[in-house]
Amino acid sequence: MSNYMIYFSPTKSTEKIVKIISKEFVVTNEIDLSKHDCKNDYSFGEEDLCIIGVPSYGGRVPSIALKRMEKFIGNSTKVILVVSYGNRAYDDTLKELQDFVKEKGFVCVGAVAAVAEHSIMHKFATNRPDDEDKLQLLDFSKQLKSRIGEEKYKIISLLGNYPYREYKGIPLKPHTTNKCTSCRLCAQLCPVGAISSENPRKLHKDECITCMRCITICPTKAKKLNSLLVQVASKQIEKTCTDRKHNEIFI
């Protein structure tokens, strides 16, 4: 039996949540779907357990995450699904992820939609997951561990709709300031290869998914979004995102 921790997490928020939940399980393998060269031809056994986490992008699973799991093969493999979202809504993300893994041969035994600091508009859900979230996530994982060990878990059905919510990306794209030292770290770690390795100031906008990794990791803070556009976008969702939303747990 092996336990796998699998996540797509450009800004590390989803990874942090997955690792909190994973503390109750002895993880033997870690798969970072954000990496270009991540191994993706895994076959999982019936006794294995996978904890799979993704962020919600406009209420959907990031398409690149699904693409990198396309070769996964489950054999009635138990899976815990984790979706992080920035205090707005996760819409169809959990359902889409469950539908995908079900087709691959996995059995969902638990899931959580967990709030994380908004990756673009940091004023929403700032510093989450916080201590209250962590306690709740740990309790969730303890309950799941107990039920899985006693084989009392049930196959669950998650919230969401089909056809899934339409998502065409967002117009906000990072630009590079004169602080850039051409270290190329952003080009090396961009999950979709949207930054030129020859000229890291150059962005292939059609490929960029605004995952915010380049902005998060830039050592000189040379990557930016248009601050005015961010303010406008923040105002548009302020009413929906201001009140504290709670993690939604499914067991």
PDB file of C-alpha atoms in Angstrom, residues 44-239:
ATOM      1  CA  PHE A  44      -2.416   3.029  -8.595  1.00  0.00           C
ATOM      2  CA  GLY A  45      -3.524  -0.079  -6.700  1.00  0.00           C
ATOM      3  CA  GLU A  46      -6.726  -0.862  -4.856  1.00  0.00           C
ATOM      4  CA  GLU A  47      -4.986  -0.525  -1.476  1.00  0.00           C
ATOM      5  CA  ASP A  48      -3.403   2.820  -2.361  1.00  0.00           C
ATOM      6  CA  LEU A  49      -4.685   6.201  -1.271  1.00  0.00           C
ATOM      7  CA  CYS A  50      -4.318   9.421  -3.244  1.00  0.00           C
ATOM      8  CA  ILE A  51      -4.877  12.941  -1.955  1.00  0.00           C
ATOM      9  CA  ILE A  52      -5.368  15.154  -4.999  1.00  0.00           C
ATOM     10  CA  GLY A  53      -5.512  18.941  -4.700  1.00  0.00           C
ATOM     11  CA  VAL A  54      -6.149  21.693  -7.239  1.00  0.00           C
ATOM     12  CA  PRO A  55      -7.124  25.360  -7.080  1.00  0.00           C
ATOM     13  CA  SER A  56     -10.419  26.547  -8.528  1.00  0.00           C
ATOM     14  CA  TYR A  57      -9.894  28.761 -11.577  1.00  0.00           C
ATOM     15  CA  GLY A  58     -13.159  30.487 -12.370  1.00  0.00           C
ATOM     16  CA  GLY A  59     -15.074  27.596 -10.857  1.00  0.00           C
ATOM     17  CA  ARG A  60     -13.220  24.946 -12.860  1.00  0.00           C
ATOM     18  CA  VAL A  61     -10.235  22.616 -12.526  1.00  0.00           C
ATOM     19  CA  PRO A  62      -7.162  24.103 -14.272  1.00  0.00           C
ATOM     20  CA  SER A  63      -7.021  22.310 -17.622  1.00  0.00           C
ATOM     21  CA  ILE A  64      -3.267  21.791 -17.362  1.00  0.00           C
ATOM     22  CA  ALA A  65      -3.783  19.821 -14.127  1.00  0.00           C
ATOM     23  CA  LEU A  66      -6.250  17.489 -15.858  1.00  0.00           C
ATOM     24  CA  LYS A  67      -3.877  17.107 -18.783  1.00  0.00           C
ATOM     25  CA  ARG A  68      -1.054  16.027 -16.480  1.00  0.00           C
ATOM     26  CA  MET A  69      -3.282  13.424 -14.852  1.00  0.00           C
ATOM     27  CA  GLU A  70      -4.546  12.074 -18.165  1.00  0.00           C
ATOM     28  CA  LYS A  71      -2.380   8.948 -17.977  1.00  0.00           C
ATOM     29  CA  PHE A  72      -3.278   8.130 -14.380  1.00  0.00           C
ATOM     30  CA  ILE A  73      -4.826   4.683 -13.965  1.00  0.00           C
ATOM     31  CA  GLY A  74      -6.782   3.845 -10.832  1.00  0.00           C
ATOM     32  CA  ASN A  75      -7.892   0.386  -9.791  1.00  0.00           C
ATOM     33  CA  SER A  76     -10.734   1.214  -7.394  1.00  0.00           C
ATOM     34  CA  THR A  77      -8.129   3.425  -5.752  1.00  0.00           C
ATOM     35  CA  LYS A  78      -9.369   5.518  -2.829  1.00  0.00           C
ATOM     36  CA  VAL A  79      -8.993   9.256  -3.353  1.00  0.00           C
ATOM     37  CA  ILE A  80      -9.484  12.335  -1.192  1.00  0.00           C
ATOM     38  CA  LEU A  81     -10.192  15.417  -3.279  1.00  0.00           C
ATOM     39  CA  VAL A  82      -9.088  18.907  -2.262  1.00  0.00           C
ATOM     40  CA  VAL A  83     -10.123  22.128  -3.981  1.00  0.00           C
ATOM     41  CA  SER A  84      -8.879  25.515  -2.813  1.00  0.00           C
ATOM     42  CA  TYR A  85     -10.666  28.738  -3.685  1.00  0.00           C
ATOM     43  CA  GLY A  86     -10.183  32.402  -2.904  1.00  0.00           C
ATOM     44  CA  ASN A  87     -13.327  33.085  -0.845  1.00  0.00           C
ATOM     45  CA  ARG A  88     -15.657  33.594  -3.836  1.00  0.00           C
ATOM     46  CA  ALA A  89     -17.014  30.162  -4.843  1.00  0.00           C
ATOM     47  CA  TYR A  90     -15.673  26.885  -6.183  1.00  0.00           C
ATOM     48  CA  ASP A  91     -18.715  26.328  -8.439  1.00  0.00           C
ATOM     49  CA  ASP A  92     -18.203  23.096 -10.451  1.00  0.00           C
ATOM     50  CA  THR A  93     -14.557  22.425  -9.539  1.00  0.00           C
ATOM     51  CA  LEU A  94     -15.153  19.554  -7.115  1.00  0.00           C
ATOM     52  CA  LYS A  95     -17.667  17.842  -9.380  1.00  0.00           C
ATOM     53  CA  GLU A  96     -15.410  18.191 -12.420  1.00  0.00           C
ATOM     54  CA  LEU A  97     -12.471  16.740 -10.492  1.00  0.00           C
ATOM     55  CA  GLN A  98     -14.567  13.872  -9.146  1.00  0.00           C
ATOM     56  CA  ASP A  99     -15.963  13.079 -12.599  1.00  0.00           C
ATOM     57  CA  PHE A 100     -12.440  13.050 -14.008  1.00  0.00           C
ATOM     58  CA  VAL A 101     -10.917  10.732 -11.404  1.00  0.00           C
ATOM     59  CA  LYS A 102     -13.959   8.435 -11.509  1.00  0.00           C
ATOM     60  CA  GLU A 103     -13.339   7.873 -15.213  1.00  0.00           C
ATOM     61  CA  LYS A 104      -9.736   7.017 -14.333  1.00  0.00           C
ATOM     62  CA  GLY A 105     -10.809   4.295 -11.901  1.00  0.00           C
ATOM     63  CA  PHE A 106     -10.708   6.136  -8.572  1.00  0.00           C
ATOM     64  CA  VAL A 107     -13.269   6.040  -5.758  1.00  0.00           C
ATOM     65  CA  CYS A 108     -13.832   9.316  -3.899  1.00  0.00           C
ATOM     66  CA  VAL A 109     -14.055   8.672  -0.151  1.00  0.00           C
ATOM     67  CA  GLY A 110     -13.835  12.274   1.050  1.00  0.00           C
ATOM     68  CA  ALA A 111     -13.429  15.817  -0.193  1.00  0.00           C
ATOM     69  CA  VAL A 112     -13.009  19.381   0.959  1.00  0.00           C
ATOM     70  CA  ALA A 113     -13.434  22.797  -0.604  1.00  0.00           C
ATOM     71  CA  ALA A 114     -10.970  24.861   1.416  1.00  0.00           C
ATOM     72  CA  VAL A 115     -10.578  28.622   1.470  1.00  0.00           C
ATOM     73  CA  ALA A 116      -7.150  30.051   0.655  1.00  0.00           C
ATOM     74  CA  GLU A 117      -5.902  33.602   0.236  1.00  0.00           C
ATOM     75  CA  HIS A 118      -6.941  34.861  -3.175  1.00  0.00           C
ATOM     76  CA  SER A 119      -3.930  34.474  -5.447  1.00  0.00           C
ATOM     77  CA  ILE A 120      -4.558  37.746  -7.329  1.00  0.00           C
ATOM     78  CA  MET A 121      -6.584  39.934  -4.961  1.00  0.00           C
ATOM     79  CA  HIS A 122      -4.835  39.281  -1.663  1.00  0.00           C
ATOM     80  CA  LYS A 123      -7.268  41.412   0.340  1.00  0.00           C
ATOM     81  CA  PHE A 124      -9.695  38.494   0.174  1.00  0.00           C
ATOM     82  CA  ALA A 125      -9.145  35.576   2.606  1.00  0.00           C
ATOM     83  CA  THR A 126      -5.813  37.064   3.663  1.00  0.00           C
ATOM     84  CA  ASN A 127      -3.503  34.572   5.413  1.00  0.00           C
ATOM     85  CA  ARG A 128      -5.872  31.663   4.990  1.00  0.00           C
ATOM     86  CA  PRO A 129      -5.712  28.843   5.780  1.00  0.00           C
ATOM     87  CA  ASP A 130      -5.426  30.273   9.296  1.00  0.00           C
ATOM     88  CA  ASP A 131      -5.318  28.472  12.639  1.00  0.00           C
ATOM     89  CA  GLU A 132      -9.070  27.829  12.644  1.00  0.00           C
ATOM     90  CA  ASP A 133      -8.859  26.343   9.150  1.00  0.00           C
ATOM     91  CA  LYS A 134      -5.924  24.144  10.076  1.00  0.00           C
ATOM     92  CA  LEU A 135      -7.754  22.652  13.049  1.00  0.00           C
ATOM     93  CA  GLN A 136     -10.782  21.931  10.888  1.00  0.00           C
ATOM     94  CA  LEU A 137      -8.689  20.344   8.135  1.00  0.00           C
ATOM     95  CA  LEU A 138      -6.812  18.202  10.644  1.00  0.00           C
ATOM     96  CA  ASP A 139     -10.084  17.021  12.181  1.00  0.00           C
ATOM     97  CA  PHE A 140     -11.341  16.173   8.694  1.00  0.00           C
ATOM     98  CA  SER A 141      -8.269  14.073   7.970  1.00  0.00           C
ATOM     99  CA  LYS A 142      -8.501  12.299  11.333  1.00  0.00           C
ATOM    100  CA  GLN A 143     -12.123  11.376  10.677  1.00  0.00           C
ATOM    101  CA  LEU A 144     -11.232  10.107   7.225  1.00  0.00           C
ATOM    102  CA  LYS A 145      -8.282   8.092   8.476  1.00  0.00           C
ATOM    103  CA  SER A 146     -10.487   6.400  11.060  1.00  0.00           C
ATOM    104  CA  ARG A 147     -13.248   5.598   8.580  1.00  0.00           C
ATOM    105  CA  ILE A 148     -10.869   4.357   5.904  1.00  0.00           C
ATOM    106  CA  GLY A 149      -9.119   2.151   8.450  1.00  0.00           C
ATOM    107  CA  GLU A 150     -12.421   0.638   9.538  1.00  0.00           C
ATOM    108  CA  GLU A 151     -13.668   0.507   5.932  1.00  0.00           C
ATOM    109  CA  LYS A 152     -16.743   2.487   6.943  1.00  0.00           C
ATOM    110  CA  TYR A 153     -16.321   5.120   4.274  1.00  0.00           C
ATOM    111  CA  LYS A 154     -18.909   5.592   1.587  1.00  0.00           C
ATOM    112  CA  ILE A 155     -18.587   6.721  -1.995  1.00  0.00           C
ATOM    113  CA  ILE A 156     -19.699  10.342  -1.973  1.00  0.00           C
ATOM    114  CA  SER A 157     -21.299  12.627  -4.526  1.00  0.00           C
ATOM    115  CA  LEU A 158     -20.036  16.199  -4.674  1.00  0.00           C
ATOM    116  CA  LEU A 159     -21.697  19.515  -5.385  1.00  0.00           C
ATOM    117  CA  GLY A 160     -21.550  21.033  -8.846  1.00  0.00           C
ATOM    118  CA  ASN A 161     -23.295  21.074 -12.188  1.00  0.00           C
ATOM    119  CA  TYR A 162     -22.860  19.580 -15.624  1.00  0.00           C
ATOM    120  CA  PRO A 163     -22.322  21.059 -18.167  1.00  0.00           C
ATOM    121  CA  TYR A 164     -19.609  22.721 -16.145  1.00  0.00           C
ATOM    122  CA  ARG A 165     -19.342  26.472 -15.755  1.00  0.00           C
ATOM    123  CA  GLU A 166     -17.709  28.081 -18.795  1.00  0.00           C
ATOM    124  CA  TYR A 167     -14.260  29.502 -18.136  1.00  0.00           C
ATOM    125  CA  LYS A 168     -12.201  31.388 -20.707  1.00  0.00           C
ATOM    126  CA  GLY A 169      -9.420  32.605 -18.467  1.00  0.00           C
ATOM    127  CA  ILE A 170      -8.957  36.181 -17.293  1.00  0.00           C
ATOM    128  CA  PRO A 171      -7.520  39.176 -19.155  1.00  0.00           C
ATOM    129  CA  LEU A 172      -5.041  40.026 -16.386  1.00  0.00           C
ATOM    130  CA  LYS A 173      -1.537  39.020 -17.476  1.00  0.00           C
ATOM    131  CA  PRO A 174       1.780  39.767 -15.746  1.00  0.00           C
ATOM    132  CA  HIS A 175       4.270  42.219 -17.154  1.00  0.00           C
ATOM    133  CA  THR A 176       7.949  42.672 -16.333  1.00  0.00           C
ATOM    134  CA  THR A 177       9.503  45.804 -14.844  1.00  0.00           C
ATOM    135  CA  ASN A 178      13.082  47.043 -15.111  1.00  0.00           C
ATOM    136  CA  LYS A 179      13.880  45.222 -11.856  1.00  0.00           C
ATOM    137  CA  CYS A 180      14.276  42.026 -13.885  1.00  0.00           C
ATOM    138  CA  THR A 181      17.802  40.575 -13.706  1.00  0.00           C
ATOM    139  CA  SER A 182      17.119  37.836 -16.290  1.00  0.00           C
ATOM    140  CA  CYS A 183      17.696  35.088 -13.741  1.00  0.00           C
ATOM    141  CA  ARG A 184      15.133  33.025 -15.725  1.00  0.00           C
ATOM    142  CA  LEU A 185      13.635  31.438 -12.618  1.00  0.00           C
ATOM    143  CA  CYS A 186      10.158  32.371 -13.854  1.00  0.00           C
ATOM    144  CA  ALA A 187      10.782  30.710 -17.209  1.00  0.00           C
ATOM    145  CA  GLN A 188      12.091  27.572 -15.519  1.00  0.00           C
ATOM    146  CA  LEU A 189       9.113  27.227 -13.172  1.00  0.00           C
ATOM    147  CA  CYS A 190       6.176  28.521 -15.203  1.00  0.00           C
ATOM    148  CA  PRO A 191       3.741  25.562 -15.180  1.00  0.00           C
ATOM    149  CA  VAL A 192       2.700  26.089 -18.806  1.00  0.00           C
ATOM    150  CA  GLY A 193       5.958  27.351 -20.305  1.00  0.00           C
ATOM    151  CA  ALA A 194       4.468  30.735 -21.143  1.00  0.00           C
ATOM    152  CA  ILE A 195       7.686  32.684 -20.446  1.00  0.00           C
ATOM    153  CA  SER A 196      10.538  32.710 -22.932  1.00  0.00           C
ATOM    154  CA  SER A 197      13.705  31.079 -21.605  1.00  0.00           C
ATOM    155  CA  GLU A 198      15.803  33.205 -23.969  1.00  0.00           C
ATOM    156  CA  ASN A 199      14.123  36.427 -22.903  1.00  0.00           C
ATOM    157  CA  PRO A 200      12.242  36.099 -19.583  1.00  0.00           C
ATOM    158  CA  ARG A 201      10.689  39.520 -20.147  1.00  0.00           C
ATOM    159  CA  LYS A 202       8.675  38.023 -22.990  1.00  0.00           C
ATOM    160  CA  LEU A 203       5.344  36.420 -22.147  1.00  0.00           C
ATOM    161  CA  HIS A 204       3.285  34.267 -24.494  1.00  0.00           C
ATOM    162  CA  LYS A 205      -0.062  35.718 -23.417  1.00  0.00           C
ATOM    163  CA  ASP A 206      -2.163  33.093 -25.174  1.00  0.00           C
ATOM    164  CA  GLU A 207      -0.485  30.373 -23.099  1.00  0.00           C
ATOM    165  CA  CYS A 208      -0.436  32.223 -19.763  1.00  0.00           C
ATOM    166  CA  ILE A 209      -3.111  31.031 -17.296  1.00  0.00           C
ATOM    167  CA  THR A 210      -2.463  33.833 -14.763  1.00  0.00           C
ATOM    168  CA  CYS A 211      -1.509  31.278 -12.137  1.00  0.00           C
ATOM    169  CA  MET A 212       0.634  33.919 -10.370  1.00  0.00           C
ATOM    170  CA  ARG A 213       3.665  31.684  -9.949  1.00  0.00           C
ATOM    171  CA  CYS A 214       6.058  34.049 -11.729  1.00  0.00           C
ATOM    172  CA  ILE A 215       4.932  36.940  -9.517  1.00  0.00           C
ATOM    173  CA  THR A 216       5.180  34.814  -6.375  1.00  0.00           C
ATOM    174  CA  ILE A 217       8.683  33.474  -6.996  1.00  0.00           C
ATOM    175  CA  CYS A 218      10.440  36.430  -8.639  1.00  0.00           C
ATOM    176  CA  PRO A 219      13.374  37.293  -6.308  1.00  0.00           C
ATOM    177  CA  THR A 220      13.367  40.980  -7.338  1.00  0.00           C
ATOM    178  CA  LYS A 221       9.568  41.407  -7.559  1.00  0.00           C
ATOM    179  CA  ALA A 222       9.922  42.324 -11.219  1.00  0.00           C
ATOM    180  CA  LYS A 223       6.717  40.571 -12.293  1.00  0.00           C
ATOM    181  CA  LYS A 224       3.538  42.579 -11.802  1.00  0.00           C
ATOM    182  CA  LEU A 225      -0.114  42.806 -12.750  1.00  0.00           C
ATOM    183  CA  ASN A 226      -1.687  46.084 -13.792  1.00  0.00           C
ATOM    184  CA  SER A 227      -2.645  47.522 -10.392  1.00  0.00           C
ATOM    185  CA  LEU A 228      -5.563  49.543 -11.775  1.00  0.00           C
ATOM    186  CA  LEU A 229      -7.098  46.476 -13.414  1.00  0.00           C
ATOM    187  CA  VAL A 230      -6.650  44.511 -10.190  1.00  0.00           C
ATOM    188  CA  GLN A 231      -8.460  47.274  -8.269  1.00  0.00           C
ATOM    189  CA  VAL A 232     -11.333  47.211 -10.764  1.00  0.00           C
ATOM    190  CA  ALA A 233     -11.581  43.410 -10.573  1.00  0.00           C
ATOM    191  CA  SER A 234     -11.482  43.553  -6.765  1.00  0.00           C
ATOM    192  CA  LYS A 235     -14.350  46.011  -6.711  1.00  0.00           C
ATOM    193  CA  GLN A 236     -16.425  43.778  -8.956  1.00  0.00           C
ATOM    194  CA  ILE A 237     -16.230  40.787  -6.617  1.00  0.00           C
ATOM    195  CA  GLU A 238     -15.949  42.631  -3.305  1.00  0.00           C
ATOM    196  CA  LYS A 239     -19.552  42.011  -2.269  1.00  0.00           C
TER     197      LYS A 239
END
